[in-house]
Amino acid sequence: MATIPSHALRHLTLTRPWFRKISCTTSLAFSSQDPLLTYPDNGNNNDTDHTKKTTNSKSQAFFPKKNQVLELECESLAFKGKGVCKVADSGFVLLCDNALPGERFIGRVSRKKGSYAEVTKLKTLSPHRDLVDAPCGYASYCGGCKTQNLSYEAQLRAKEQQVRELVIHVGKFSDKNPDFECIMKPIVPCDVQFHYRNKMEFSFGTQKWLPKELLHEKLDGIDNYALGLHAPGYFDKILNVDKCLLQSEPANKILATVQDNWKDPELGPSPYNVHSHTGFLKHLVLRTGRDMKTDLPELMVNFVTSSYKPEMLKPLVEKISAIPEVVSIMNNVNTSVGNTSVGEEEYTLYGKSTITESLRGLTFQISANSFFQTNTHQAEVLYKLIEDCAGLRGDASEIVLDLFCGTGTIGLTLAKKAKHVYGYEVVAQAVADAHRNAKLNGISNTTFLQGDLNKIDENFGKHFPKPDIVISDPNRPGMHMKLIKFLLKLKAPKIVYVSCNPATCARDIDYLCHGVMEQNIKGCYKLKSIQPVDMFPHTPHIECVCLLELC
Ligand SMILES: C[S@@+](CC[C@H](N)C(=O)[O-])C[C@H]1O[C@@H](n2cnc3c(N)ncnc32)[C@H](O)[C@@H]1O
């Protein structure tokens, strides 16, 4: 298989996450000929610390024109699940949505972006090698399960290849190095490939999204109402769905019940209109936990509404509470014009206000807005890998620093073998949940603190002893340069880097191991292993656990 030029790979893989709106302060920008990899910043884009120039400016023989029609072959998948395609005998990279490895097709160049272009598929000439029937009828529209029609083995191969290319081209680890194959571990598959998500958020809307072939249909009023998932690229159009194969069966029962009842003109709650900012129902969030006594699923239903009018929800609450697995019905009231599902006020409409879940033998109380790993089954596998990498001796003598600790789950699972765990997290509610979870599990050797790790100064590090092990589990933008410099100075014997974005992960381990050349800072870590884990089958997401040891 031909290699993708490294300058194009940097472009493709360090762009923004596909499902999240990114504020201008966290953009990852590039110039066209001389890409700049930028860091997640703190609103101060002038800080030259945040930039790193790459030097590869390999010339390209072929430059397609806009609207040019080309015969292409898809070679692999890039971040966001876009197909990485090539014209025969050319190194130029073209990206295509819904193109899968091995597929040959005719495409039209829709956009040119410096060293790569985007194409729209016009016609498949020969399908990809690993075609399977997508079990979900919405798979080709909803944008969530981009690779459901690719065999699971092929999905895993594509993810593994993506991590490998990034480690080589962005992380600058040579695959000619005899240790390389020992460092690069094969991807850990997920045994449960459907119904694995414990949380799904659906939106109510006044504009139903229709596929091209149905666009001629004129829908008015109630017929245009929808409850489902945002169509890719639209903030105002909703793909109506009555089930999602990624969420639990009881969650699908609830979704079907709401679908059957919410548009009843007698009951009357209207969906929120994101243009006129009128209407009531904004989101339906379904969370699946587990009853610790019976080991059966327990479900929380959260209605996000624009105002507090419980009488409007009453008929729906009556129908849903009759489903035996439902133990909690919540109402988050969000009066802002934004699209977030977190309310300024929260009310319990039925049952309790939390559900429970267990992870590595600990119990967690999850409220409507708490963060919890979305695939509980695979989180067990991920956390076991983290524990193995951390390799705590178990004599309660070691200090663990848990950066980006969220609700404390990683730190709490390590606490039984550690002397003390210090966790840092920016969201105050998550820190409060971490304290609550520690108490609930009778753990007293943890300290969780609120702080923005993108804004650390020279005082950071004065509130905890030198750690033996650092766990770092940042969001997609990865670690800020300030934090990387701090870690290079701190010189903890071990870093376990947990990442949900292999591109920024490769960039950060490059700095930790090889240094920050532009600033004459030396690296001091050796990459011992990088373990991709498939947490989300059928989607483009890849998790990695990396072990770094002080040289
Ligand atoms: C990928 S989650 C990991 C959470 C946790 N380690 C777990 O496994 O559940 C990343 C966490 O980093 C937090 N975070 C994001 N940016 C941050 C920042 N600048 N400073 C501190 N925490 C941040 C997020 O709120 C989120 O809880």
XYZ file of C-alpha atoms and ligand atoms in Angstrom:
578
model
C 0.000 0.000 0.000
C 1.372 3.415 -0.983
C 2.379 5.762 1.789
C 0.476 8.990 2.271
C 2.758 12.044 2.164
C 3.498 13.119 5.703
C 2.688 16.811 5.096
C -0.804 15.801 3.919
C -1.233 13.453 6.859
C -0.551 16.255 9.292
C -3.227 18.308 7.602
C -5.742 15.522 7.561
C -5.328 14.322 11.044
C -4.875 17.430 13.092
C -8.039 19.113 11.923
C -10.962 19.598 14.268
C -12.941 16.739 15.798
C -15.877 15.781 13.629
C -18.716 15.949 16.100
C -17.802 18.841 18.349
C -18.193 22.511 17.784
C -14.792 24.069 18.410
C -14.519 27.594 19.680
C -12.124 29.914 17.868
C -9.771 29.658 20.812
C -9.189 25.961 20.318
C -8.764 25.920 16.561
C -5.981 23.908 15.016
C -4.855 26.073 12.122
C -2.502 25.391 9.269
C -0.946 27.453 6.529
C -1.162 25.878 3.104
C 2.430 25.195 2.088
C 4.106 25.207 5.445
C 1.776 23.630 7.962
C 1.748 24.969 11.488
C 0.653 22.602 14.161
C -0.939 24.697 16.868
C -1.761 23.846 20.437
C -5.032 24.048 22.262
C -4.697 27.580 23.519
C -6.059 29.718 26.263
C -7.299 32.512 24.074
C -3.857 34.004 23.580
C -2.992 33.105 20.037
C 0.073 35.314 20.033
C 1.946 32.989 22.330
C 4.612 31.616 20.026
C 4.965 28.727 22.452
C 1.908 27.223 20.848
C 3.313 26.739 17.397
C 5.631 24.293 15.868
C 6.755 24.477 12.279
C 7.028 21.344 10.246
C 9.608 21.422 7.550
C 8.395 18.919 4.999
C 7.597 20.825 1.822
C 7.847 17.972 -0.651
C 6.821 19.167 -4.106
C 3.781 17.650 -5.732
C 3.508 16.852 -9.392
C -0.280 16.767 -9.552
C -2.707 19.508 -8.484
C -6.368 18.896 -9.268
C -8.664 21.770 -10.256
C -11.965 22.560 -8.609
C -14.821 20.587 -10.236
C -12.343 18.285 -11.976
C -13.765 14.775 -12.298
C -11.265 12.067 -11.377
C -11.035 8.320 -11.060
C -9.870 7.599 -7.542
C -8.987 4.782 -5.207
C -9.518 4.982 -1.451
C -6.480 3.749 0.467
C -7.256 4.269 4.122
C -9.336 6.223 6.589
C -8.291 9.490 8.204
C -9.541 11.089 11.399
C -13.287 11.831 11.086
C -13.620 8.650 9.016
C -12.992 10.363 5.679
C -11.511 8.180 2.956
C -7.944 9.066 1.985
C -7.840 8.730 -1.814
C -5.313 9.031 -4.595
C -5.213 9.407 -8.338
C -3.075 6.593 -9.768
C 0.661 7.419 -9.770
C 0.209 10.630 -7.818
C 1.025 11.407 -4.226
C -1.670 14.065 -3.984
C -4.251 13.307 -1.306
C -7.973 13.744 -1.825
C -10.464 13.261 0.969
C -13.885 11.806 0.414
C -16.773 11.290 2.825
C -18.239 7.784 2.639
C -15.340 6.296 0.657
C -13.918 3.149 2.189
C -10.532 1.444 1.809
C -10.224 -0.490 -1.463
C -13.116 1.314 -3.170
C -12.583 2.694 -6.717
C -14.888 5.500 -7.717
C -15.442 8.611 -9.808
C -15.367 11.811 -7.781
C -15.600 15.549 -8.367
C -13.195 17.953 -6.630
C -15.394 20.083 -4.396
C -12.800 22.024 -2.434
C -9.066 22.606 -2.596
C -7.211 23.145 0.630
C -3.475 23.710 0.202
C -1.834 20.327 0.039
C -5.017 18.288 -0.231
C -8.480 18.511 -1.749
C -11.965 17.275 -0.927
C -14.010 15.273 -3.400
C -17.654 14.286 -3.668
C -18.288 10.725 -4.752
C -20.288 10.519 -8.012
C -20.210 6.822 -8.844
C -18.650 3.685 -7.399
C -16.684 1.694 -9.979
C -15.809 -1.186 -7.686
C -16.828 -1.408 -4.045
C -14.371 -1.797 -1.209
C -13.095 -5.245 -0.374
C -14.850 -5.678 2.932
C -18.409 -4.681 2.178
C -21.076 -5.864 4.629
C -24.735 -4.912 4.951
C -25.113 -2.097 7.482
C -27.705 -3.372 10.001
C -28.990 0.153 10.673
C -31.158 1.801 8.025
C -29.911 5.258 9.059
C -26.204 4.383 8.807
C -25.587 6.133 5.499
C -27.349 9.336 6.609
C -26.802 10.010 10.283
C -23.024 10.511 10.256
C -22.498 8.619 13.527
C -21.741 5.128 12.222
C -19.695 6.042 9.162
C -18.189 2.592 8.707
C -21.078 0.282 9.570
C -20.920 -1.221 6.065
C -17.240 -2.079 6.459
C -16.523 -5.442 8.102
C -15.420 -5.046 11.707
C -12.011 -6.604 10.949
C -11.474 -4.010 8.197
C -12.524 -1.197 10.563
C -9.910 -2.369 13.038
C -7.229 -2.597 10.327
C -8.031 0.949 9.172
C -7.846 2.327 12.728
C -4.607 0.509 13.462
C -3.065 1.785 10.230
C -4.115 5.339 11.052
C -2.388 5.222 14.444
C 0.716 3.670 12.896
C 1.006 6.343 10.186
C 0.600 9.081 12.794
C 3.201 7.623 15.122
C 5.629 7.527 12.175
C 4.820 10.839 10.460
C 3.711 13.102 13.307
C 5.397 11.357 16.248
C 8.596 10.841 14.206
C 9.191 7.278 15.396
C 10.862 5.277 12.648
C 9.319 1.966 11.677
C 12.867 0.922 10.686
C 13.780 0.951 14.384
C 13.977 -2.675 15.579
C 11.852 -1.795 18.645
C 9.038 -0.267 16.584
C 6.909 -3.418 16.254
C 7.187 -4.049 20.021
C 6.127 -0.474 20.778
C 3.139 -0.482 18.377
C 0.635 -2.884 19.919
C -2.201 -4.365 17.845
C -5.563 -2.665 18.388
C -7.813 -4.120 21.121
C -11.198 -4.882 19.538
C -14.497 -4.258 21.303
C -16.371 -7.535 21.956
C -19.688 -5.709 21.980
C -20.180 -4.016 18.627
C -23.774 -2.788 19.027
C -25.814 -1.403 21.943
C -22.597 -0.351 23.667
C -23.332 3.327 24.299
C -24.640 4.145 27.772
C -25.633 7.691 26.771
C -27.347 9.093 23.695
C -28.594 12.591 23.116
C -31.437 13.158 20.638
C -32.737 16.552 19.567
C -36.239 17.807 18.936
C -36.637 20.102 15.942
C -39.079 21.816 13.638
C -37.257 20.869 10.426
C -37.022 17.246 9.403
C -33.964 16.315 7.336
C -34.812 14.321 4.223
C -32.453 12.384 1.948
C -31.993 13.840 -1.572
C -34.453 11.451 -3.180
C -37.265 12.649 -0.888
C -36.462 16.355 -0.997
C -39.445 17.067 -3.263
C -41.801 16.145 -0.383
C -43.333 19.252 1.157
C -43.694 18.865 4.897
C -45.647 21.359 6.933
C -46.185 21.940 10.638
C -46.343 18.784 12.702
C -45.192 16.605 9.758
C -41.969 18.548 9.681
C -41.308 17.971 13.389
C -38.527 15.539 14.150
C -36.850 13.813 17.068
C -33.490 12.287 16.302
C -29.946 13.180 15.373
C -28.585 16.275 13.682
C -27.956 15.599 10.008
C -24.205 16.039 9.383
C -23.411 19.705 8.737
C -26.825 21.016 9.846
C -27.544 22.614 13.193
C -31.229 23.031 12.368
C -32.188 19.851 10.510
C -32.967 16.645 12.341
C -32.867 13.131 10.958
C -35.905 11.518 12.584
C -34.954 8.164 14.162
C -37.020 5.655 16.092
C -34.084 3.549 17.198
C -30.313 3.648 17.368
C -28.348 0.424 17.291
C -25.587 1.894 19.441
C -27.750 2.428 22.536
C -29.247 -0.206 24.844
C -32.499 -2.050 24.032
C -34.406 -0.424 26.939
C -33.212 2.995 25.723
C -34.701 2.150 22.312
C -37.974 1.215 24.035
C -38.049 4.688 25.595
C -37.195 6.434 22.332
C -39.999 4.555 20.554
C -42.456 5.478 23.329
C -41.557 9.163 23.103
C -41.784 9.038 19.290
C -45.265 7.481 19.528
C -46.547 10.133 21.892
C -44.771 13.474 21.682
C -46.546 14.764 18.599
C -50.021 13.954 19.872
C -51.924 17.240 19.290
C -53.847 16.587 22.534
C -50.608 16.504 24.539
C -49.103 19.406 22.709
C -45.488 20.185 23.752
C -43.844 21.788 20.718
C -40.248 21.288 19.598
C -37.805 24.150 20.010
C -37.178 26.183 16.860
C -33.488 27.134 16.687
C -34.204 30.044 14.317
C -37.115 31.779 16.035
C -36.099 30.573 19.529
C -39.621 29.530 20.331
C -40.979 26.155 21.403
C -40.429 23.925 24.405
C -38.730 20.555 23.828
C -34.988 20.782 23.101
C -33.342 17.404 23.745
C -34.048 13.906 24.985
C -31.022 12.401 26.739
C -31.108 8.692 27.580
C -28.602 7.139 29.973
C -28.288 3.453 30.778
C -26.769 2.334 34.072
C -26.959 -0.852 36.095
C -28.827 -1.770 39.261
C -26.049 -3.087 41.516
C -28.396 -5.448 43.399
C -30.112 -7.109 40.435
C -27.430 -6.454 37.771
C -30.266 -5.339 35.462
C -30.211 -2.122 33.413
C -31.628 1.017 34.982
C -32.431 4.043 32.876
C -32.515 7.795 33.245
C -34.595 9.911 30.874
C -33.689 13.594 30.757
C -35.933 16.086 28.973
C -34.131 19.320 28.175
C -36.655 22.103 27.773
C -36.594 25.868 27.228
C -38.693 26.586 30.347
C -40.035 24.817 33.427
C -43.555 23.607 32.674
C -43.875 20.138 34.241
C -47.572 19.942 33.322
C -46.545 19.895 29.630
C -44.363 16.835 30.238
C -46.832 15.005 32.486
C -48.483 12.822 29.791
C -45.064 11.746 28.461
C -43.766 11.101 31.998
C -46.790 8.857 32.686
C -46.132 6.771 29.559
C -42.383 6.473 30.123
C -42.517 5.705 33.828
C -44.571 2.607 32.956
C -41.434 1.103 31.334
C -39.963 -1.096 34.104
C -36.282 -0.189 33.478
C -36.936 3.546 33.934
C -35.853 4.634 37.427
C -35.335 8.346 36.859
C -36.990 11.066 34.774
C -35.260 14.434 34.922
C -35.947 17.846 33.452
C -33.033 20.165 32.676
C -34.254 23.658 31.954
C -32.070 25.547 29.544
C -33.354 29.043 28.797
C -30.395 30.058 26.636
C -30.606 30.194 22.839
C -27.641 27.788 22.611
C -28.023 24.144 21.810
C -26.468 22.630 24.936
C -28.259 19.950 26.915
C -26.996 21.146 30.308
C -29.682 23.121 32.095
C -29.354 26.065 34.450
C -31.915 24.293 36.633
C -32.642 20.631 37.109
C -35.830 18.954 38.400
C -36.661 15.358 39.208
C -39.981 14.446 37.593
C -40.026 10.764 38.552
C -37.934 8.384 40.683
C -34.384 9.187 41.769
C -31.980 11.832 40.472
C -29.028 9.523 39.739
C -28.383 6.097 38.263
C -25.523 3.791 39.203
C -22.741 2.169 37.220
C -19.714 0.126 38.179
C -16.208 0.155 36.825
C -13.257 -1.955 38.018
C -15.180 -2.965 41.123
C -16.124 0.594 42.139
C -19.592 2.105 42.153
C -20.376 5.469 40.576
C -23.479 7.613 40.979
C -24.220 9.324 37.700
C -26.381 12.418 37.534
C -27.930 13.833 34.354
C -24.891 15.961 33.538
C -22.002 13.929 34.971
C -19.310 12.741 32.603
C -18.911 8.974 32.512
C -17.078 6.815 29.959
C -19.677 6.213 27.230
C -18.890 2.550 26.587
C -18.899 0.944 30.030
C -17.998 -2.533 28.758
C -14.882 -1.339 26.917
C -14.000 1.158 29.667
C -13.283 -1.924 31.855
C -10.754 -3.030 29.223
C -9.293 0.471 28.847
C -8.897 0.989 32.597
C -7.256 -2.418 33.024
C -4.711 -1.387 30.349
C -4.134 1.910 32.176
C -3.645 0.035 35.470
C -1.198 -2.364 33.796
C 0.785 0.528 32.275
C 0.813 2.410 35.589
C 2.224 -0.767 37.172
C 1.763 0.415 40.762
C 3.713 -1.763 43.166
C 0.741 -2.092 45.495
C 2.634 -1.155 48.692
C 0.798 2.193 48.992
C 4.054 4.122 48.573
C 3.555 5.825 45.213
C 2.063 9.191 44.298
C -0.206 9.408 41.239
C -1.006 12.658 39.432
C -4.253 12.260 37.439
C -4.404 15.093 34.892
C -7.762 15.793 33.174
C -9.347 13.549 35.801
C -13.029 14.222 34.987
C -15.122 12.581 37.701
C -12.021 10.853 39.046
C -12.667 7.386 37.661
C -9.072 6.577 36.626
C -7.538 7.970 39.823
C -10.087 6.187 41.997
C -9.400 2.824 40.350
C -5.661 3.327 41.028
C -6.079 4.668 44.576
C -6.245 1.269 46.295
C -2.607 0.597 45.345
C -1.293 4.180 45.655
C -0.173 6.294 48.591
C -2.146 9.267 47.304
C -3.827 10.382 44.067
C -3.991 14.064 43.058
C -6.489 14.865 40.300
C -6.877 18.045 38.222
C -9.927 18.932 36.216
C -11.402 22.160 34.798
C -15.132 21.407 35.292
C -16.204 22.190 38.866
C -19.189 19.799 38.721
C -16.897 16.934 37.680
C -14.576 17.690 40.622
C -17.579 17.614 42.966
C -18.608 14.252 41.445
C -15.056 12.950 41.950
C -15.247 13.816 45.673
C -18.673 12.170 45.911
C -17.429 9.041 44.123
C -14.409 8.795 46.445
C -16.711 8.988 49.489
C -19.183 6.512 48.030
C -16.398 3.957 47.605
C -14.770 4.650 50.991
C -11.585 6.007 49.369
C -9.754 8.614 51.448
C -6.330 8.892 49.763
C -7.429 11.154 46.888
C -7.447 14.925 46.388
C -9.310 16.400 43.430
C -8.728 20.015 42.502
C -10.304 22.307 39.994
C -7.929 24.030 37.595
C -7.382 24.854 33.953
C -4.385 22.878 32.744
C -4.033 25.194 29.744
C -3.299 28.065 32.102
C -0.812 26.645 34.548
C 1.923 28.915 35.898
C 5.096 28.475 37.971
C 2.978 27.689 41.057
C 1.566 24.549 39.516
C 3.207 21.605 41.188
C 3.563 23.282 44.578
C 0.383 21.661 45.900
C 1.396 18.047 45.431
C 4.564 16.013 46.006
C 6.586 14.819 43.019
C 4.507 12.038 41.437
C 5.856 8.593 40.605
C 3.256 8.190 37.889
C 1.444 10.811 35.810
C -1.786 9.863 34.075
C -2.792 12.352 31.392
C -6.154 11.950 29.644
C -6.843 15.206 27.762
C -9.655 16.047 25.367
C -9.068 15.916 21.611
C -6.854 19.024 21.356
C -4.260 17.234 23.494
C -1.912 18.867 26.002
C -1.014 22.552 26.046
C 2.647 23.398 25.498
C 2.768 24.811 29.032
C 1.805 21.414 30.402
C 4.297 19.610 28.167
C 7.075 21.901 29.415
C 5.939 21.329 32.991
C 6.098 17.549 32.525
C 9.543 17.760 30.886
C 10.758 19.679 33.946
C 8.923 17.527 36.504
C 10.563 14.328 35.207
C 8.142 11.851 36.800
C 9.464 8.309 36.234
C 6.369 7.253 34.242
C 3.673 8.909 32.145
C 0.577 7.031 31.001
C -0.918 9.130 28.209
C -4.541 8.212 27.431
C -5.779 9.861 24.264
C -8.958 10.046 22.210
C -7.169 11.730 19.306
C -4.189 9.800 17.925
C -2.995 12.854 15.964
C -2.504 15.145 18.959
C -1.286 12.134 20.933
C 1.480 11.527 18.353
C 2.408 15.228 18.457
C 2.606 15.290 22.268
C 4.648 12.101 22.615
C 7.011 13.499 19.961
C 7.636 16.488 22.259
C 7.975 14.396 25.397
C 10.412 11.993 23.735
C 12.256 14.107 21.163
C 11.950 17.561 22.710
C 10.783 20.925 21.446
C 13.480 21.710 18.916
C 12.385 25.309 18.169
C 12.765 26.164 21.844
C 15.858 24.124 22.468
C 14.084 21.954 25.029
C 15.251 18.377 25.219
C 12.892 15.421 25.445
C 13.506 13.017 28.319
C 11.046 10.156 27.794
C 11.217 6.860 25.942
C 8.047 5.546 24.333
C 7.615 2.004 25.658
C 4.271 1.144 24.118
C 1.309 2.568 22.276
C -1.885 0.567 22.495
C -4.880 1.522 20.302
C -8.244 0.497 21.766
C -11.525 0.434 19.860
C -14.027 2.065 22.207
C -16.569 2.939 19.496
C -17.088 0.355 16.711
C -18.486 1.707 13.402
C -17.351 5.256 14.214
C -14.022 6.930 13.349
C -12.970 7.298 17.004
C -9.776 5.686 18.294
C -8.493 5.635 21.869
C -4.796 5.028 22.642
C -2.944 4.223 25.843
C 0.758 5.143 25.697
C 3.407 4.296 28.232
C 6.402 6.637 28.494
C 9.319 6.087 30.841
C 11.959 8.576 31.916
C 15.235 8.001 30.030
C -11.233 12.634 27.950
S -11.923 13.303 29.405
C -11.197 12.265 30.588
C -11.927 12.160 31.883
C -11.458 11.090 32.841
N -10.032 10.919 32.856
C -12.164 9.770 32.581
O -11.550 8.817 32.123
O -13.366 9.712 32.842
C -11.012 14.797 29.531
C -11.325 15.643 30.733
O -10.471 16.794 30.695
C -11.197 17.903 31.156
N -10.523 19.103 30.612
C -10.617 19.603 29.369
N -9.852 20.691 29.238
C -9.251 20.880 30.432
C -8.333 21.847 30.913
N -7.910 22.834 30.151
N -7.900 21.756 32.182
C -8.332 20.733 32.980
N -9.221 19.793 32.567
C -9.669 19.864 31.317
C -12.598 17.679 30.624
O -13.545 18.408 31.353
C -12.749 16.163 30.786
O -13.291 15.837 32.033
